[in-house]
């Protein structure tokens, strides 16, 4: 099956994943992750060494409940829910304390797309205050018409989250831009074009199979858009 379209159509909207697509997650997650396990040990909810940070980073893009099942599979549901609370608390404080980063050219590229009349959205499997906190801290929140998170909408998959976004905003043509297989699936199962971000390096080489186009830097989106055919 041919997975690459010969010519892209200009979309009315672009929907972006947050972690590994817009936001260099490890600049916030790595310090918060180590602090989280220090806190769990202090609270006598976890014993032993902190699991390797590479394990946590490989789970980016998954729902939190699935992340903890992989990172600390032997812990109880109560420990997993406490880890949720601590991670959000530490990430929100970390946005103020740590020097966190977007990927290069993200803000400038979003501004250029917005000037071209593209409607911009976020769809993330993260928690609501985290997703909005990252966007606000890095001054990109005003560029988005909507920021959708699994945490806010309690969706079971990114497919459902993107469907909700498309329906709520009356969007018929969109590019789903992301770095994980869940982004590819969310775009394709909703009949949209998928732009795979191959610069984050999380996950494995099969993550982006099925994408229409792969980009190696975020600012390639402007060229792709300008070269795409006008929708009929």
mmCIF file of C-alpha atoms in Angstrom:
data_model
loop_
_atom_site.group_PDB
_atom_site.id
_atom_site.type_symbol
_atom_site.label_atom_id
_atom_site.label_comp_id
_atom_site.label_asym_id
_atom_site.label_seq_id
_atom_site.Cartn_x
_atom_site.Cartn_y
_atom_site.Cartn_z
ATOM 1 C CA UNK A 1 0.000 0.000 0.000
ATOM 2 C CA UNK A 2 1.297 3.434 -0.919
ATOM 3 C CA UNK A 3 1.468 5.534 2.241
ATOM 4 C CA UNK A 4 2.786 8.781 0.778
ATOM 5 C CA UNK A 5 0.527 11.116 -1.124
ATOM 6 C CA UNK A 6 2.140 12.540 -4.234
ATOM 7 C CA UNK A 7 0.693 15.974 -3.530
ATOM 8 C CA UNK A 8 -0.621 17.392 -0.280
ATOM 9 C CA UNK A 9 -3.785 19.501 -0.103
ATOM 10 C CA UNK A 10 -3.727 22.746 1.898
ATOM 11 C CA UNK A 11 -5.615 22.077 5.146
ATOM 12 C CA UNK A 12 -7.925 24.487 6.921
ATOM 13 C CA UNK A 13 -6.391 23.438 10.250
ATOM 14 C CA UNK A 14 -3.304 21.844 11.764
ATOM 15 C CA UNK A 15 -3.530 19.776 14.939
ATOM 16 C CA UNK A 16 -0.338 19.389 16.967
ATOM 17 C CA UNK A 17 0.726 16.871 19.533
ATOM 18 C CA UNK A 18 2.561 18.586 22.424
ATOM 19 C CA UNK A 19 5.317 16.304 23.782
ATOM 20 C CA UNK A 20 8.038 15.512 21.253
ATOM 21 C CA UNK A 21 6.376 17.719 18.633
ATOM 22 C CA UNK A 22 6.137 21.279 19.986
ATOM 23 C CA UNK A 23 7.762 20.829 23.388
ATOM 24 C CA UNK A 24 11.185 19.364 24.167
ATOM 25 C CA UNK A 25 9.661 17.329 26.964
ATOM 26 C CA UNK A 26 12.863 15.992 28.482
ATOM 27 C CA UNK A 27 13.878 19.531 29.530
ATOM 28 C CA UNK A 28 11.028 19.393 32.052
ATOM 29 C CA UNK A 29 10.292 15.704 32.508
ATOM 30 C CA UNK A 30 13.744 14.377 33.447
ATOM 31 C CA UNK A 31 14.255 16.550 36.566
ATOM 32 C CA UNK A 32 10.566 16.193 37.565
ATOM 33 C CA UNK A 33 10.740 12.417 37.133
ATOM 34 C CA UNK A 34 13.681 12.015 39.522
ATOM 35 C CA UNK A 35 12.055 14.303 42.069
ATOM 36 C CA UNK A 36 8.815 12.317 41.788
ATOM 37 C CA UNK A 37 10.509 9.087 42.852
ATOM 38 C CA UNK A 38 12.293 10.873 45.709
ATOM 39 C CA UNK A 39 8.856 11.985 46.922
ATOM 40 C CA UNK A 40 7.313 8.509 46.521
ATOM 41 C CA UNK A 41 10.167 7.050 48.605
ATOM 42 C CA UNK A 42 9.707 9.750 51.275
ATOM 43 C CA UNK A 43 5.997 8.907 51.417
ATOM 44 C CA UNK A 44 6.854 5.181 51.750
ATOM 45 C CA UNK A 45 4.910 4.423 48.567
ATOM 46 C CA UNK A 46 7.919 3.189 46.621
ATOM 47 C CA UNK A 47 11.127 1.360 47.481
ATOM 48 C CA UNK A 48 14.249 0.786 45.463
ATOM 49 C CA UNK A 49 15.972 2.584 42.639
ATOM 50 C CA UNK A 50 14.277 5.037 40.291
ATOM 51 C CA UNK A 51 13.477 3.237 37.010
ATOM 52 C CA UNK A 52 15.667 4.406 34.094
ATOM 53 C CA UNK A 53 14.553 7.778 32.723
ATOM 54 C CA UNK A 54 14.833 6.276 29.196
ATOM 55 C CA UNK A 55 11.888 4.020 30.095
ATOM 56 C CA UNK A 56 9.729 7.043 30.949
ATOM 57 C CA UNK A 57 10.836 8.923 27.824
ATOM 58 C CA UNK A 58 9.978 5.910 25.649
ATOM 59 C CA UNK A 59 6.392 6.141 26.960
ATOM 60 C CA UNK A 60 5.804 9.736 25.904
ATOM 61 C CA UNK A 61 2.550 10.115 24.011
ATOM 62 C CA UNK A 62 0.814 7.367 25.990
ATOM 63 C CA UNK A 63 -1.954 8.000 28.503
ATOM 64 C CA UNK A 64 -0.577 8.421 32.030
ATOM 65 C CA UNK A 65 -2.261 5.298 33.363
ATOM 66 C CA UNK A 66 -0.540 3.281 30.621
ATOM 67 C CA UNK A 67 2.806 4.956 31.339
ATOM 68 C CA UNK A 68 2.807 3.889 34.997
ATOM 69 C CA UNK A 69 1.778 0.346 34.075
ATOM 70 C CA UNK A 70 4.964 0.178 32.034
ATOM 71 C CA UNK A 71 7.322 2.162 34.304
ATOM 72 C CA UNK A 72 6.211 0.770 37.696
ATOM 73 C CA UNK A 73 4.117 -2.299 36.810
ATOM 74 C CA UNK A 74 4.422 -3.898 40.248
ATOM 75 C CA UNK A 75 2.957 -0.921 42.120
ATOM 76 C CA UNK A 76 -0.685 -0.573 43.132
ATOM 77 C CA UNK A 77 -3.298 1.605 41.496
ATOM 78 C CA UNK A 78 -3.041 3.941 44.509
ATOM 79 C CA UNK A 79 0.674 4.474 43.839
ATOM 80 C CA UNK A 80 -0.042 5.121 40.154
ATOM 81 C CA UNK A 81 -2.656 7.771 41.002
ATOM 82 C CA UNK A 82 -0.290 9.404 43.512
ATOM 83 C CA UNK A 83 2.362 9.447 40.777
ATOM 84 C CA UNK A 84 -0.167 11.270 38.538
ATOM 85 C CA UNK A 85 -0.681 13.949 41.192
ATOM 86 C CA UNK A 86 3.008 14.376 41.922
ATOM 87 C CA UNK A 87 4.024 14.501 38.279
ATOM 88 C CA UNK A 88 1.533 17.269 37.514
ATOM 89 C CA UNK A 89 2.570 19.228 40.628
ATOM 90 C CA UNK A 90 6.282 18.885 39.814
ATOM 91 C CA UNK A 91 5.837 19.689 36.132
ATOM 92 C CA UNK A 92 3.820 22.832 36.850
ATOM 93 C CA UNK A 93 6.382 24.060 39.384
ATOM 94 C CA UNK A 94 9.162 22.962 37.012
ATOM 95 C CA UNK A 95 7.801 25.179 34.229
ATOM 96 C CA UNK A 96 8.620 28.124 36.503
ATOM 97 C CA UNK A 97 11.892 26.752 37.932
ATOM 98 C CA UNK A 98 13.612 24.903 35.099
ATOM 99 C CA UNK A 99 14.874 26.234 31.788
ATOM 100 C CA UNK A 100 12.471 24.356 29.507
ATOM 101 C CA UNK A 101 12.458 24.537 25.721
ATOM 102 C CA UNK A 102 10.277 24.267 22.661
ATOM 103 C CA UNK A 103 11.862 22.696 19.587
ATOM 104 C CA UNK A 104 13.688 25.188 17.315
ATOM 105 C CA UNK A 105 11.480 27.543 15.288
ATOM 106 C CA UNK A 106 8.198 26.333 16.848
ATOM 107 C CA UNK A 107 6.848 29.756 17.851
ATOM 108 C CA UNK A 108 7.988 31.438 14.618
ATOM 109 C CA UNK A 109 6.527 28.640 12.469
ATOM 110 C CA UNK A 110 3.177 28.695 14.287
ATOM 111 C CA UNK A 111 3.029 32.480 13.798
ATOM 112 C CA UNK A 112 3.722 32.113 10.067
ATOM 113 C CA UNK A 113 1.034 29.434 9.689
ATOM 114 C CA UNK A 114 -1.434 31.573 11.632
ATOM 115 C CA UNK A 115 -0.716 34.545 9.329
ATOM 116 C CA UNK A 116 -1.524 32.298 6.372
ATOM 117 C CA UNK A 117 -4.958 31.670 7.872
ATOM 118 C CA UNK A 118 -4.375 28.132 9.161
ATOM 119 C CA UNK A 119 -6.452 27.296 12.245
ATOM 120 C CA UNK A 120 -4.148 25.868 14.919
ATOM 121 C CA UNK A 121 -5.006 23.298 17.610
ATOM 122 C CA UNK A 122 -3.306 21.054 20.161
ATOM 123 C CA UNK A 123 -4.382 17.468 20.830
ATOM 124 C CA UNK A 124 -2.378 15.777 23.594
ATOM 125 C CA UNK A 125 -2.737 12.674 25.740
ATOM 126 C CA UNK A 126 -1.389 14.738 28.661
ATOM 127 C CA UNK A 127 -3.148 16.384 31.601
ATOM 128 C CA UNK A 128 -5.048 19.627 30.995
ATOM 129 C CA UNK A 129 -3.053 21.957 33.258
ATOM 130 C CA UNK A 130 0.236 20.540 31.980
ATOM 131 C CA UNK A 131 -0.638 21.009 28.304
ATOM 132 C CA UNK A 132 -1.986 24.529 28.813
ATOM 133 C CA UNK A 133 0.851 25.365 31.220
ATOM 134 C CA UNK A 134 3.507 24.511 28.638
ATOM 135 C CA UNK A 135 1.751 26.614 25.980
ATOM 136 C CA UNK A 136 1.331 29.578 28.338
ATOM 137 C CA UNK A 137 4.897 29.433 29.686
ATOM 138 C CA UNK A 138 6.321 29.483 26.168
ATOM 139 C CA UNK A 139 3.922 32.203 24.943
ATOM 140 C CA UNK A 140 2.271 30.133 22.209
ATOM 141 C CA UNK A 141 -1.158 29.691 23.860
ATOM 142 C CA UNK A 142 -2.775 32.683 22.048
ATOM 143 C CA UNK A 143 -1.952 31.118 18.670
ATOM 144 C CA UNK A 144 -4.265 28.140 19.273
ATOM 145 C CA UNK A 145 -8.000 28.120 18.674
ATOM 146 C CA UNK A 146 -8.313 25.144 21.022
ATOM 147 C CA UNK A 147 -6.064 23.003 23.231
ATOM 148 C CA UNK A 148 -7.478 19.524 23.744
ATOM 149 C CA UNK A 149 -6.097 17.075 26.293
ATOM 150 C CA UNK A 150 -7.088 13.574 27.307
ATOM 151 C CA UNK A 151 -6.956 14.822 30.903
ATOM 152 C CA UNK A 152 -9.666 17.415 30.291
ATOM 153 C CA UNK A 153 -11.932 15.419 27.980
ATOM 154 C CA UNK A 154 -11.416 11.941 29.512
ATOM 155 C CA UNK A 155 -10.997 10.342 26.098
ATOM 156 C CA UNK A 156 -9.826 6.740 25.897
ATOM 157 C CA UNK A 157 -7.615 7.330 22.851
ATOM 158 C CA UNK A 158 -6.179 10.118 20.729
ATOM 159 C CA UNK A 159 -8.478 8.979 17.897
ATOM 160 C CA UNK A 160 -11.464 9.966 20.076
ATOM 161 C CA UNK A 161 -9.814 13.225 21.176
ATOM 162 C CA UNK A 162 -9.129 14.352 17.606
ATOM 163 C CA UNK A 163 -12.633 13.341 16.488
ATOM 164 C CA UNK A 164 -14.083 15.492 19.292
ATOM 165 C CA UNK A 165 -11.891 18.440 18.267
ATOM 166 C CA UNK A 166 -12.853 18.152 14.587
ATOM 167 C CA UNK A 167 -16.565 17.941 15.441
ATOM 168 C CA UNK A 168 -16.531 20.775 17.980
ATOM 169 C CA UNK A 169 -14.789 23.195 15.626
ATOM 170 C CA UNK A 170 -16.367 22.115 12.336
ATOM 171 C CA UNK A 171 -13.010 21.198 10.822
ATOM 172 C CA UNK A 172 -13.201 19.043 7.689
ATOM 173 C CA UNK A 173 -9.568 19.081 6.503
ATOM 174 C CA UNK A 174 -6.579 19.009 8.846
ATOM 175 C CA UNK A 175 -2.962 17.943 9.076
ATOM 176 C CA UNK A 176 -2.273 15.919 12.214
ATOM 177 C CA UNK A 177 1.303 16.742 13.223
ATOM 178 C CA UNK A 178 2.979 14.445 15.760
ATOM 179 C CA UNK A 179 5.814 12.092 16.629
ATOM 180 C CA UNK A 180 4.090 8.918 17.852
ATOM 181 C CA UNK A 181 2.063 6.060 16.408
ATOM 182 C CA UNK A 182 -0.958 7.354 18.358
ATOM 183 C CA UNK A 183 -0.762 10.586 16.288
ATOM 184 C CA UNK A 184 -0.608 8.642 13.018
ATOM 185 C CA UNK A 185 -3.588 6.550 14.099
ATOM 186 C CA UNK A 186 -5.549 9.628 15.257
ATOM 187 C CA UNK A 187 -5.033 11.349 11.921
ATOM 188 C CA UNK A 188 -5.695 8.356 9.691
ATOM 189 C CA UNK A 189 -8.753 7.021 11.543
ATOM 190 C CA UNK A 190 -10.282 10.482 11.280
ATOM 191 C CA UNK A 191 -9.547 10.681 7.527
ATOM 192 C CA UNK A 192 -6.862 13.353 7.789
ATOM 193 C CA UNK A 193 -3.315 13.853 6.492
ATOM 194 C CA UNK A 194 -0.491 12.942 8.892
ATOM 195 C CA UNK A 195 2.811 14.798 9.129
ATOM 196 C CA UNK A 196 5.270 12.714 11.164
ATOM 197 C CA UNK A 197 7.886 14.545 13.238
ATOM 198 C CA UNK A 198 11.107 12.560 13.030
ATOM 199 C CA UNK A 199 13.280 14.900 15.127
ATOM 200 C CA UNK A 200 12.381 14.024 18.736
ATOM 201 C CA UNK A 201 13.932 10.574 18.812
ATOM 202 C CA UNK A 202 11.479 9.044 21.296
ATOM 203 C CA UNK A 203 9.987 5.643 20.543
ATOM 204 C CA UNK A 204 11.286 3.384 17.802
ATOM 205 C CA UNK A 205 11.692 3.597 14.051
ATOM 206 C CA UNK A 206 8.244 2.135 13.402
ATOM 207 C CA UNK A 207 6.391 4.875 15.298
ATOM 208 C CA UNK A 208 5.713 7.015 12.243
ATOM 209 C CA UNK A 209 4.891 4.273 9.722
ATOM 210 C CA UNK A 210 1.830 5.380 7.761
ATOM 211 C CA UNK A 211 2.614 9.110 7.866
ATOM 212 C CA UNK A 212 2.047 10.973 4.593
ATOM 213 C CA UNK A 213 5.220 13.026 5.042
ATOM 214 C CA UNK A 214 8.103 12.934 7.527
ATOM 215 C CA UNK A 215 9.754 16.185 8.611
ATOM 216 C CA UNK A 216 13.128 16.516 10.334
ATOM 217 C CA UNK A 217 12.642 20.088 11.561
ATOM 218 C CA UNK A 218 9.473 21.905 12.599
ATOM 219 C CA UNK A 219 9.870 24.850 10.223
ATOM 220 C CA UNK A 220 9.503 22.522 7.208
ATOM 221 C CA UNK A 221 5.747 22.834 7.818
ATOM 222 C CA UNK A 222 5.678 26.297 6.239
ATOM 223 C CA UNK A 223 7.291 25.044 3.013
ATOM 224 C CA UNK A 224 4.989 22.012 2.945
ATOM 225 C CA UNK A 225 1.961 24.261 3.352
ATOM 226 C CA UNK A 226 3.102 26.755 0.722
ATOM 227 C CA UNK A 227 3.779 23.973 -1.774
ATOM 228 C CA UNK A 228 0.510 22.123 -1.104
ATOM 229 C CA UNK A 229 -2.341 22.380 -3.594
ATOM 230 C CA UNK A 230 -5.285 24.626 -2.771
ATOM 231 C CA UNK A 231 -8.250 22.592 -1.559
ATOM 232 C CA UNK A 232 -11.118 22.516 -3.981
#
